[in-house]
Short mmCIF file of C-alpha atoms and ligand atoms in Angstrom, two decimals:
data_model
loop_
_atom_site.label_atom_id
_atom_site.label_comp_id
_atom_site.label_asym_id
_atom_site.label_seq_id
_atom_site.Cartn_x
_atom_site.Cartn_y
_atom_site.Cartn_z
CA MET A 1 172.63 85.31 59.28
CA GLN A 2 175.94 85.54 58.73
CA LEU A 3 175.11 85.07 54.61
CA ILE A 4 173.05 88.14 55.06
CA ASP A 5 175.61 90.00 56.80
CA GLN A 6 177.76 88.97 54.13
CA ALA A 7 176.16 90.16 51.01
CA LYS A 8 175.59 93.39 52.74
CA ASP A 9 179.27 94.29 53.58
CA HIS A 10 179.96 93.06 50.13
CA ARG A 11 176.79 94.95 48.68
CA LEU A 12 178.64 98.18 50.62
CA PHE A 13 182.21 97.54 49.18
CA LEU A 14 180.65 97.82 45.94
CA GLU A 15 178.76 101.06 46.28
CA HIS A 16 181.45 101.98 47.73
CA GLN A 17 183.98 101.17 45.20
CA THR A 18 181.33 102.34 42.55
CA VAL A 19 181.03 106.00 43.59
CA ILE A 20 184.60 106.15 44.12
CA GLU A 21 185.14 105.25 40.55
CA ALA A 22 182.47 107.45 39.58
CA ALA A 23 184.16 110.52 41.23
CA ARG A 24 187.29 110.03 39.36
CA VAL A 25 185.50 110.07 36.21
CA LEU A 26 185.03 114.25 37.52
CA LYS A 27 188.67 114.65 37.16
CA GLN A 28 188.62 113.31 33.67
CA SER A 29 187.12 116.76 32.17
CA LEU A 30 185.03 114.69 29.58
CA PRO A 31 182.02 116.62 27.58
CA LEU A 32 179.32 116.62 30.08
CA SER A 33 177.07 113.69 28.24
CA ASN A 34 180.14 111.60 28.25
CA SER A 35 180.84 112.02 32.01
CA LEU A 36 177.00 111.27 32.91
CA GLU A 37 177.03 108.36 30.47
CA SER A 38 180.11 106.82 32.66
CA ILE A 39 178.67 107.81 35.69
CA LEU A 40 175.35 105.81 34.96
CA GLU A 41 176.41 102.73 33.93
CA LYS A 42 178.63 101.89 36.84
CA VAL A 43 175.19 102.09 38.53
CA PHE A 44 174.04 98.97 36.46
CA PRO A 45 176.40 96.62 38.32
CA VAL A 46 175.80 97.61 41.20
CA ILE A 47 171.75 97.24 41.35
CA SER A 48 171.43 94.01 39.64
CA GLN A 49 167.71 94.09 38.79
CA ALA A 50 168.19 97.10 37.44
CA GLU A 51 167.90 97.56 33.43
CA PHE A 52 167.33 100.86 32.00
CA GLY A 53 168.36 104.07 32.93
CA VAL A 54 167.85 107.37 31.77
CA VAL A 55 169.56 110.75 33.69
CA MET A 56 166.84 113.99 32.15
CA ILE A 57 168.17 117.56 32.45
CA TRP A 58 165.98 120.70 32.77
CA ASP A 59 166.56 122.57 29.18
CA GLN A 60 165.55 126.20 30.42
CA ALA A 61 165.21 127.47 26.83
CA SER A 62 163.20 124.37 25.09
CA GLY A 63 161.03 124.24 28.66
CA LEU A 64 161.16 120.30 28.47
CA PHE A 65 163.13 117.86 30.04
CA ARG A 66 165.59 116.02 27.90
CA PRO A 67 167.69 113.15 27.78
CA TRP A 68 171.74 113.42 28.43
CA ALA A 69 172.69 110.32 29.15
CA SER A 70 170.58 106.69 28.68
CA PHE A 71 171.41 102.67 29.57
CA GLY A 72 169.63 100.31 28.41
CA CYS A 73 168.29 101.48 25.19
CA ASP A 74 168.45 102.65 21.88
CA PRO A 75 170.14 106.10 22.53
CA ILE A 76 169.21 107.67 19.32
CA VAL A 77 165.88 107.40 19.28
CA ILE A 78 165.25 108.55 23.32
CA LYS A 79 167.18 111.50 22.90
CA ARG A 80 163.77 112.86 21.00
CA VAL A 81 161.63 112.53 24.45
CA GLY A 82 160.95 115.95 25.63
CA LEU A 83 159.06 116.42 28.97
CA ARG A 84 157.59 119.17 29.75
CA ALA A 85 157.78 121.03 33.66
CA GLY A 86 155.43 118.20 36.04
CA GLU A 87 155.23 115.99 33.35
CA SER A 88 155.55 111.70 34.56
CA ILE A 89 158.12 110.77 37.44
CA THR A 90 160.95 113.33 36.30
CA GLY A 91 158.51 116.31 36.32
CA LYS A 92 157.60 115.33 40.13
CA VAL A 93 160.51 114.58 40.94
CA TYR A 94 162.28 117.35 39.95
CA GLU A 95 159.84 120.19 41.82
CA GLU A 96 159.72 117.92 44.59
CA GLY A 97 163.14 117.19 45.33
CA ILE A 98 163.52 114.30 47.28
CA PRO A 99 164.62 110.45 45.92
CA ILE A 100 161.71 108.08 45.30
CA ILE A 101 161.31 104.21 45.01
CA LEU A 102 158.02 102.60 43.76
CA ASN A 103 157.43 99.15 43.42
CA SER A 104 154.03 98.33 42.36
CA HIS A 105 151.67 98.88 38.63
CA GLN A 106 149.68 101.34 40.60
CA GLU A 107 151.83 103.52 41.86
CA LEU A 108 153.42 104.01 38.58
CA ASP A 109 150.34 104.23 36.30
CA ARG A 110 149.79 107.12 39.60
CA TRP A 111 152.88 109.13 39.04
CA MET A 112 153.26 108.28 35.26
CA GLU A 113 149.30 109.32 34.35
CA ASN A 114 149.94 113.29 32.42
CA MET A 115 152.78 111.08 30.62
CA ARG A 116 151.77 112.85 26.82
CA PRO A 117 151.31 109.43 24.56
CA GLY A 118 154.13 111.23 22.23
CA ASN A 119 156.63 110.66 24.95
CA TYR A 120 155.39 107.44 25.49
CA SER A 121 155.69 105.80 22.36
CA ILE A 122 159.39 107.22 21.74
CA LEU A 123 160.27 105.08 25.38
CA SER A 124 158.53 102.30 24.16
CA ARG A 125 161.15 102.44 20.44
CA SER A 126 163.76 102.70 22.44
CA VAL A 127 163.65 100.04 24.69
CA GLY A 128 161.77 97.87 22.19
CA HIS A 129 159.00 96.62 23.77
CA GLU A 130 155.98 98.57 25.68
CA PHE A 131 157.31 100.64 28.52
CA LYS A 132 155.57 99.08 31.11
CA ASN A 133 157.91 99.16 33.85
CA THR A 134 157.39 97.47 37.25
CA CYS A 135 159.80 99.19 39.80
CA ILE A 136 161.70 102.74 39.21
CA ILE A 137 163.47 104.92 41.34
CA ALA A 138 164.02 108.47 40.81
CA ALA A 139 166.49 110.53 42.65
CA PRO A 140 166.63 114.56 41.84
CA ILE A 141 170.01 115.60 40.47
CA SER A 142 170.97 119.27 42.11
CA VAL A 143 173.44 121.35 44.06
CA THR A 144 172.06 123.61 47.21
CA ALA A 145 169.63 125.70 45.55
CA GLN A 146 170.23 124.99 41.95
CA LYS A 147 167.89 121.94 40.54
CA PHE A 148 169.54 120.71 37.32
CA GLY A 149 167.19 117.30 36.64
CA VAL A 150 166.30 113.53 37.56
CA LEU A 151 168.17 110.32 37.39
CA ILE A 152 165.44 107.08 36.28
CA ILE A 153 166.32 103.67 37.12
CA GLU A 154 163.74 101.21 36.29
CA SER A 155 163.33 98.07 35.61
CA PHE A 156 160.34 95.63 33.16
CA ILE A 157 160.86 92.33 34.54
CA GLU A 158 157.43 91.84 36.56
CA GLY A 159 158.91 90.39 40.26
CA HIS A 160 161.25 92.81 40.25
CA GLN A 161 161.59 95.36 43.24
CA PHE A 162 164.40 98.11 44.39
CA GLN A 163 165.06 97.82 48.15
CA GLN A 164 164.85 101.23 50.42
CA GLY A 165 168.45 100.50 50.61
CA ASP A 166 168.49 101.50 46.89
CA ILE A 167 168.10 105.46 47.46
CA PRO A 168 171.15 106.41 49.42
CA PHE A 169 173.19 104.71 46.45
CA VAL A 170 171.47 106.18 43.76
CA GLN A 171 171.03 109.54 45.08
CA ALA A 172 175.18 109.75 45.77
CA MET A 173 175.27 109.01 42.11
CA ALA A 174 172.89 111.24 41.64
CA ASP A 175 175.22 114.08 43.61
CA LEU A 176 178.30 113.03 41.78
CA MET A 177 176.25 113.97 38.35
CA ALA A 178 175.16 117.10 39.65
CA ILE A 179 178.79 118.32 40.29
CA ALA A 180 180.10 117.79 36.64
CA ILE A 181 176.84 119.58 35.13
CA ASP A 182 177.50 122.50 37.88
CA TYR A 183 181.07 121.82 36.80
CA SER A 184 180.78 121.97 33.14
CA ARG A 185 177.80 125.07 33.54
CA GLN A 186 180.39 127.30 35.21
CA VAL A 187 183.86 126.56 33.03
CA ALA A 188 181.03 127.80 30.48
CA ARG A 189 180.18 130.76 32.74
CA ALA A 190 183.85 131.46 32.96
CA ASP A 191 184.35 131.44 29.09
CA ILE A 192 181.33 133.97 28.17
CA ILE A 193 183.13 135.95 30.87
CA ARG A 194 187.00 135.51 29.32
CA GLN A 195 185.23 136.20 25.92
CA THR A 196 183.25 139.28 27.10
CA ARG A 197 186.54 140.27 28.21
CA GLU A 198 188.10 139.71 25.41
CA ALA A 199 185.95 141.43 23.26
CA GLU A 200 186.48 144.69 25.54
CA GLN A 201 189.73 144.85 25.28
CA LEU A 202 189.96 144.31 21.83
CA ARG A 203 187.10 147.18 21.49
CA SER A 204 189.04 149.60 23.49
CA GLU A 205 192.42 148.52 22.01
CA MET A 206 190.89 149.62 18.38
CA ILE A 207 188.91 152.85 19.68
CA ALA A 208 192.35 153.66 20.96
CA THR A 209 194.25 153.17 17.25
CA LEU A 210 191.33 155.18 15.50
CA SER A 211 190.78 157.37 17.59
CA HIS A 212 195.09 157.88 17.53
CA GLU A 213 195.06 157.75 13.78
CA LEU A 214 192.06 159.85 12.94
CA ARG A 215 193.56 162.58 15.46
CA MET A 216 196.27 162.90 12.72
CA PRO A 217 195.06 164.28 10.65
CA LEU A 218 192.81 166.56 12.47
CA THR A 219 195.83 168.09 14.61
CA THR A 220 197.09 168.85 11.41
CA ILE A 221 193.97 170.45 9.64
CA LYS A 222 193.81 172.45 13.24
CA GLY A 223 197.02 174.00 12.54
CA TYR A 224 197.54 174.78 9.52
CA SER A 225 193.98 176.43 9.96
CA THR A 226 194.70 178.33 12.71
CA MET A 227 197.86 179.80 11.03
CA LEU A 228 195.55 180.59 8.29
CA LEU A 229 193.68 182.89 10.78
CA MET A 230 196.10 184.43 12.25
CA ASP A 231 195.48 188.38 11.88
CA GLU A 232 198.91 189.91 12.71
CA VAL A 233 200.43 187.00 9.99
CA GLN A 234 200.55 188.51 6.14
CA TRP A 235 200.77 185.32 4.53
CA SER A 236 201.52 185.03 0.53
CA LYS A 237 199.24 183.28 -2.04
CA GLY A 238 201.49 180.60 -2.25
CA GLN A 239 201.72 179.74 1.38
CA VAL A 240 197.97 179.79 1.75
CA ASP A 241 197.62 177.50 -1.09
CA GLU A 242 199.93 175.14 -0.25
CA TYR A 243 198.30 175.42 3.71
CA LEU A 244 194.65 174.88 1.97
CA HIS A 245 196.33 171.43 -0.41
CA LEU A 246 197.56 170.30 3.07
CA ILE A 247 194.02 171.06 4.79
CA ASP A 248 192.28 169.29 1.72
CA GLU A 249 194.35 166.87 1.54
CA GLU A 250 194.13 165.83 5.37
CA CYS A 251 190.46 165.74 4.78
CA ASP A 252 190.73 163.31 1.96
CA ASN A 253 192.44 160.57 4.57
CA MET A 254 189.90 161.36 7.64
CA GLN A 255 187.22 160.62 5.22
CA SER A 256 188.59 157.67 3.95
CA MET A 257 189.60 156.52 7.03
CA ILE A 258 185.82 156.66 8.24
CA LYS A 259 184.41 155.34 5.12
CA GLY A 260 186.73 151.86 6.58
CA ILE A 261 185.59 152.11 9.58
CA LEU A 262 181.75 152.07 8.07
CA ASP A 263 182.38 149.56 5.89
CA SER A 264 183.57 147.11 8.13
CA SER A 265 180.84 147.80 10.79
CA LEU A 266 178.57 146.15 7.72
CA ILE A 267 180.76 143.39 7.62
CA ASP A 268 181.01 142.58 10.97
CA VAL A 269 176.92 142.13 10.90
CA ASN A 270 177.17 140.64 7.72
CA GLN A 271 175.65 143.59 5.98
CA LEU A 272 177.64 143.77 2.99
CA SER A 273 175.07 143.50 0.81
CA ILE A 274 175.86 142.45 -2.95
CA ASP A 275 174.26 143.67 -5.91
CA SER A 276 176.23 141.86 -8.51
CA GLN A 277 176.23 142.47 -12.75
CA PRO A 278 178.29 141.35 -15.72
CA LEU A 279 181.53 143.32 -15.04
CA HIS A 280 184.78 144.43 -17.78
CA ILE A 281 186.74 144.30 -14.99
CA GLU A 282 190.01 146.03 -16.92
CA ASN A 283 186.98 148.87 -17.21
CA ILE A 284 187.20 148.83 -13.15
CA ALA A 285 190.47 148.90 -13.11
CA HIS A 286 190.70 152.09 -14.86
CA GLN A 287 188.89 154.16 -12.82
CA VAL A 288 190.37 153.83 -9.84
CA VAL A 289 193.83 154.13 -11.62
CA ASN A 290 192.89 157.26 -12.50
CA GLU A 291 191.60 158.79 -9.56
CA ILE A 292 194.29 157.22 -7.58
CA GLN A 293 197.07 159.16 -10.40
CA LEU A 294 195.94 162.49 -9.41
CA GLN A 295 196.53 161.69 -5.88
CA THR A 296 200.49 161.65 -7.01
CA ALA A 297 202.98 162.69 -9.31
CA SER A 298 205.63 160.33 -7.96
CA HIS A 299 204.15 156.96 -8.65
CA ARG A 300 203.24 155.66 -12.36
CA LEU A 301 200.17 153.63 -12.19
CA ILE A 302 199.84 151.48 -15.58
CA VAL A 303 196.84 148.89 -16.34
CA ASP A 304 198.33 145.98 -18.03
CA LEU A 305 194.86 144.47 -18.90
CA SER A 306 193.89 142.99 -21.48
CA SER A 307 190.59 144.19 -23.36
CA SER A 308 189.60 140.28 -23.78
CA LEU A 309 189.34 139.61 -20.02
CA PRO A 310 186.85 137.11 -19.64
CA THR A 311 183.39 138.51 -18.47
CA VAL A 312 183.29 138.15 -14.05
CA PHE A 313 180.43 137.94 -11.68
CA GLY A 314 180.24 141.42 -9.61
CA ASP A 315 178.92 144.51 -7.74
CA PRO A 316 181.00 147.25 -9.56
CA ARG A 317 180.76 149.68 -6.65
CA TRP A 318 182.55 146.61 -4.05
CA ILE A 319 184.72 145.89 -6.59
CA LYS A 320 186.16 149.77 -7.15
CA GLN A 321 186.28 149.56 -3.02
CA VAL A 322 188.39 146.39 -3.85
CA PHE A 323 191.15 147.73 -6.02
CA ARG A 324 190.89 151.21 -3.90
CA ASN A 325 192.35 149.70 -1.13
CA ILE A 326 194.65 147.94 -2.59
CA LEU A 327 196.26 151.00 -4.69
CA ASP A 328 195.87 153.16 -1.51
CA ASN A 329 198.22 151.01 0.37
CA ALA A 330 200.52 150.56 -3.17
CA VAL A 331 201.23 154.22 -2.97
CA LYS A 332 201.35 154.81 0.50
CA TYR A 333 203.70 151.48 1.31
CA SER A 334 206.37 153.23 -1.71
CA PRO A 335 206.99 156.54 0.38
CA SER A 336 209.78 156.63 -2.56
CA GLY A 337 207.29 156.43 -5.63
CA GLY A 338 207.90 153.76 -7.81
CA LEU A 339 205.91 151.57 -10.47
CA ILE A 340 202.44 150.03 -9.77
CA VAL A 341 201.68 147.34 -11.88
CA ILE A 342 198.12 145.80 -12.68
CA HIS A 343 198.14 142.24 -14.34
CA GLY A 344 195.62 139.92 -14.84
CA GLU A 345 195.50 136.22 -15.68
CA VAL A 346 193.15 133.77 -16.79
CA ARG A 347 192.61 130.20 -15.22
CA LYS A 348 190.08 127.60 -15.70
CA GLU A 349 187.80 128.86 -13.45
CA ASP A 350 188.31 132.81 -12.69
CA VAL A 351 190.07 135.55 -13.29
CA VAL A 352 193.03 136.28 -11.07
CA ILE A 353 194.29 139.93 -10.80
CA SER A 354 197.76 141.34 -9.69
CA ILE A 355 198.66 144.72 -8.59
CA ALA A 356 202.32 144.71 -7.85
CA ASP A 357 204.58 147.47 -6.40
CA GLN A 358 208.04 148.38 -5.63
CA GLY A 359 207.55 149.78 -2.02
CA ILE A 360 208.93 148.28 1.43
CA GLY A 361 206.78 145.31 1.24
CA ILE A 362 206.15 142.79 3.64
CA SER A 363 207.85 140.21 6.33
CA PRO A 364 206.95 136.28 5.45
CA GLU A 365 205.25 136.47 8.81
CA ASP A 366 202.85 139.32 8.34
CA LEU A 367 201.24 138.17 4.98
CA ILE A 368 198.58 136.14 6.64
CA PRO A 369 198.19 138.38 9.03
CA ILE A 370 197.90 141.68 7.30
CA PHE A 371 193.87 140.00 6.17
CA GLU A 372 192.50 140.30 10.07
CA LYS A 373 190.94 143.33 11.28
CA TYR A 374 192.92 146.24 12.97
CA TYR A 375 196.37 144.17 11.84
CA ARG A 376 198.92 146.86 11.09
CA VAL A 377 202.73 145.90 10.50
CA LYS A 378 204.42 147.75 12.92
CA ASN A 379 208.86 148.78 12.02
CA ASN A 380 210.07 152.09 11.08
CA HIS A 381 209.24 152.40 8.28
CA THR A 382 204.99 151.85 8.49
CA ARG A 383 205.58 154.01 11.95
CA THR A 384 204.73 157.70 10.07
CA ILE A 385 202.85 156.41 7.81
CA PRO A 386 198.75 156.38 8.53
CA GLY A 387 195.93 153.45 8.62
CA THR A 388 193.72 151.44 10.39
CA GLY A 389 194.10 147.71 9.37
CA LEU A 390 191.23 147.61 7.58
CA GLY A 391 191.50 147.91 4.16
CA LEU A 392 193.51 144.48 3.38
CA PRO A 393 189.69 143.07 5.78
CA ILE A 394 187.42 145.02 4.10
CA ALA A 395 189.08 143.41 0.52
CA ARG A 396 189.07 139.83 2.00
CA ALA A 397 185.00 140.11 3.07
CA ILE A 398 184.16 141.57 -0.79
CA ILE A 399 186.18 139.40 -2.02
CA GLU A 400 184.87 136.57 -0.52
CA VAL A 401 181.55 136.99 -0.81
CA HIS A 402 182.15 137.32 -4.99
CA GLY A 403 182.92 133.87 -4.23
CA GLY A 404 186.62 134.56 -4.94
CA ARG A 405 190.52 134.24 -2.88
CA ILE A 406 192.73 136.90 -1.55
CA TRP A 407 196.47 137.02 -0.83
CA ALA A 408 199.43 138.63 -0.46
CA ASP A 409 203.27 137.96 -1.87
CA SER A 410 206.20 140.43 -0.93
CA LYS A 411 209.85 140.81 -0.04
CA LEU A 412 211.13 142.99 2.21
CA GLY A 413 212.68 146.19 0.22
CA GLN A 414 211.60 145.60 -2.97
CA GLY A 415 207.71 145.01 -3.23
CA THR A 416 204.39 144.02 -2.48
CA THR A 417 202.48 141.99 -4.77
CA VAL A 418 198.72 141.72 -3.32
CA PHE A 419 196.52 138.85 -5.83
CA PHE A 420 192.81 138.09 -5.48
CA SER A 421 190.74 135.98 -8.02
CA LEU A 422 186.88 136.44 -9.01
CA PRO A 423 184.78 133.78 -10.75
CA ILE A 424 184.33 133.69 -14.47
CA LEU A 425 180.92 134.31 -15.01
CA ASN A 426 179.17 131.58 -16.27
CA ILE A 427 181.20 129.04 -13.38
CA LYS A 428 178.82 129.58 -10.92
CA PRO A 429 180.97 130.26 -7.47
CA ASP A 430 180.38 127.98 -4.42
CA PRO A 431 177.61 129.70 -2.41
CA GLN A 432 178.82 131.27 1.61
CA VAL A 433 177.47 130.04 3.99
CA LEU A 434 177.64 132.58 7.03
CA PRO A 435 178.33 132.24 10.62
CA GLY A 436 174.81 131.82 12.68
CA GLU A 437 172.60 130.13 9.47
CA SER A 438 172.47 126.04 10.35
CA LYS A 439 171.61 126.61 13.76
CA PRO A 440 169.48 123.54 15.33
CA VAL A 441 166.13 123.95 15.97
CA ASP A 442 164.75 122.35 18.98
CA PHE A 443 161.86 120.73 19.10
CA ASP A 444 158.54 119.60 22.08
CA PRO A 445 158.65 116.26 20.04
CA CYS A 446 154.85 115.73 21.50
CA GLY A 447 154.24 119.61 20.02
CA ASP A 448 150.59 120.79 21.64
CA GLU A 449 150.04 117.37 21.87
CA GLU A 450 147.53 117.62 25.65
CA GLY A 451 146.78 113.69 26.10
CA THR A 452 148.43 112.03 28.03
CA ARG A 453 149.31 107.66 27.69
CA THR A 454 146.36 106.33 29.18
P1 ADP B 508 196.33 150.28 6.68
O1 ADP B 508 197.14 150.65 5.44
O2 ADP B 508 195.40 151.16 7.07
O3 ADP B 508 196.91 149.89 8.08
P2 ADP B 508 195.30 147.60 5.57
O4 ADP B 508 194.80 146.76 6.08
O5 ADP B 508 195.40 148.06 4.12
O6 ADP B 508 195.80 148.59 6.30
O7 ADP B 508 196.29 147.12 5.32
C1 ADP B 508 197.26 146.57 6.76
C2 ADP B 508 198.34 146.07 7.08
O8 ADP B 508 199.74 145.66 5.53
C3 ADP B 508 199.27 147.70 6.92
O9 ADP B 508 199.55 148.86 8.05
C4 ADP B 508 200.69 147.32 6.08
O10 ADP B 508 201.59 147.24 7.60
C5 ADP B 508 201.05 146.29 5.36
N1 ADP B 508 200.62 146.75 3.96
C6 ADP B 508 199.56 146.20 3.20
N2 ADP B 508 199.96 146.64 2.31
C7 ADP B 508 201.12 146.81 1.84
C8 ADP B 508 201.89 147.22 0.68
N3 ADP B 508 201.58 147.46 -0.35
N4 ADP B 508 203.28 146.94 1.29
C9 ADP B 508 204.13 146.91 2.01
N5 ADP B 508 202.63 146.68 3.21
C10 ADP B 508 201.41 147.06 3.19
#
């Protein structure tokens, strides 16, 4: 009698210690599957007859229970199990929400009779023999009204039996698992809320910047057109021409800002479709330079590109846009005028184009962020220069889609050189992997198979 009491005390002590150790796992902020794995393996030294265990979690997206942790089997093979709602012991215990203990073949067969053969054979493969269990304890994993899944502990050895007294311990371990799952879902939810808030904040900052930038030319247009419409003032022909000229210039500014916003929204949704063809880069450069030279008398634009540059492969519409965005900046950020030189260099696999100006320059810490959306350098020189922070990110997206790279070099007060590379025609660019392309697919291992294991 004393021996039995001692054994009971020892078992209670062991359970107590194990629950404390399992609770410690919750404080370690491990990935969820590692926490579940770690709690599950602690069950086995306490319930000595147990040989196999699995944590089945309901996955709303696939409509299946999936193993998140396992013990006593091949962890890779068992991952293929997918039980439907109501299927086998997992399905039933999840629905009923109370733990069960099954110690006879008749009972086990009855509870497992609707397990689909595909799942049965995966389970058999995972344990390395027919999945013929002799006893099971299954405990629901849930917190308050939220159900997550089921913890299953089994043995395959003839004569093994679990005790009613094992249930409170297994349920306590399932409850700790439920806390781990609940916590990890709360953290995931909090992350989504934080990201949404950040995105909203960025969006409102961006709208504020764009509205401000668009208001500047609009204010000028409104001011000059109101002046021209004043009946009481007689404007000379020269003054009218000058004001109309200024209005025209500001309309161009607004047009290019709106184009930038539209191009950038194409990039956001990966809609930048390119229609590539063999290109002579020097022709494109000349066309854009002629356009831009018309807008400025204080800058001299020089195309120093040889007509023997190798042919590249690209969409002329978008490559022109790259030249336009970089040359616009070269003019805009050289307020005292100067030379702007386009140069080309042939390398083994690509052509590198450089566009150098003699403007205000960019400090080293800004050379990388200027290619990020809406980034604008803030200093006394740039304060009065209009812009949206979209020109370079758009150029970068275009160049990267073409398999090239873009970067900048600069010295404050001395000028900036922007470089971009384009692969030479007969050299295939690396295919661009767009975000979201390699989404894993959830599958039901048994497909539409309706049969049961018997
Ligand atoms: P935007 O010119 O409309 O602000 P961009 O994306 O074209 O936007 O450029 C981002 C920032 O990089 C600019 O705000 C400017 O501060 C800096 N920048 C770009 N090109 C030059 C240049 N050639 N010289 C000096 N600063 C430049």
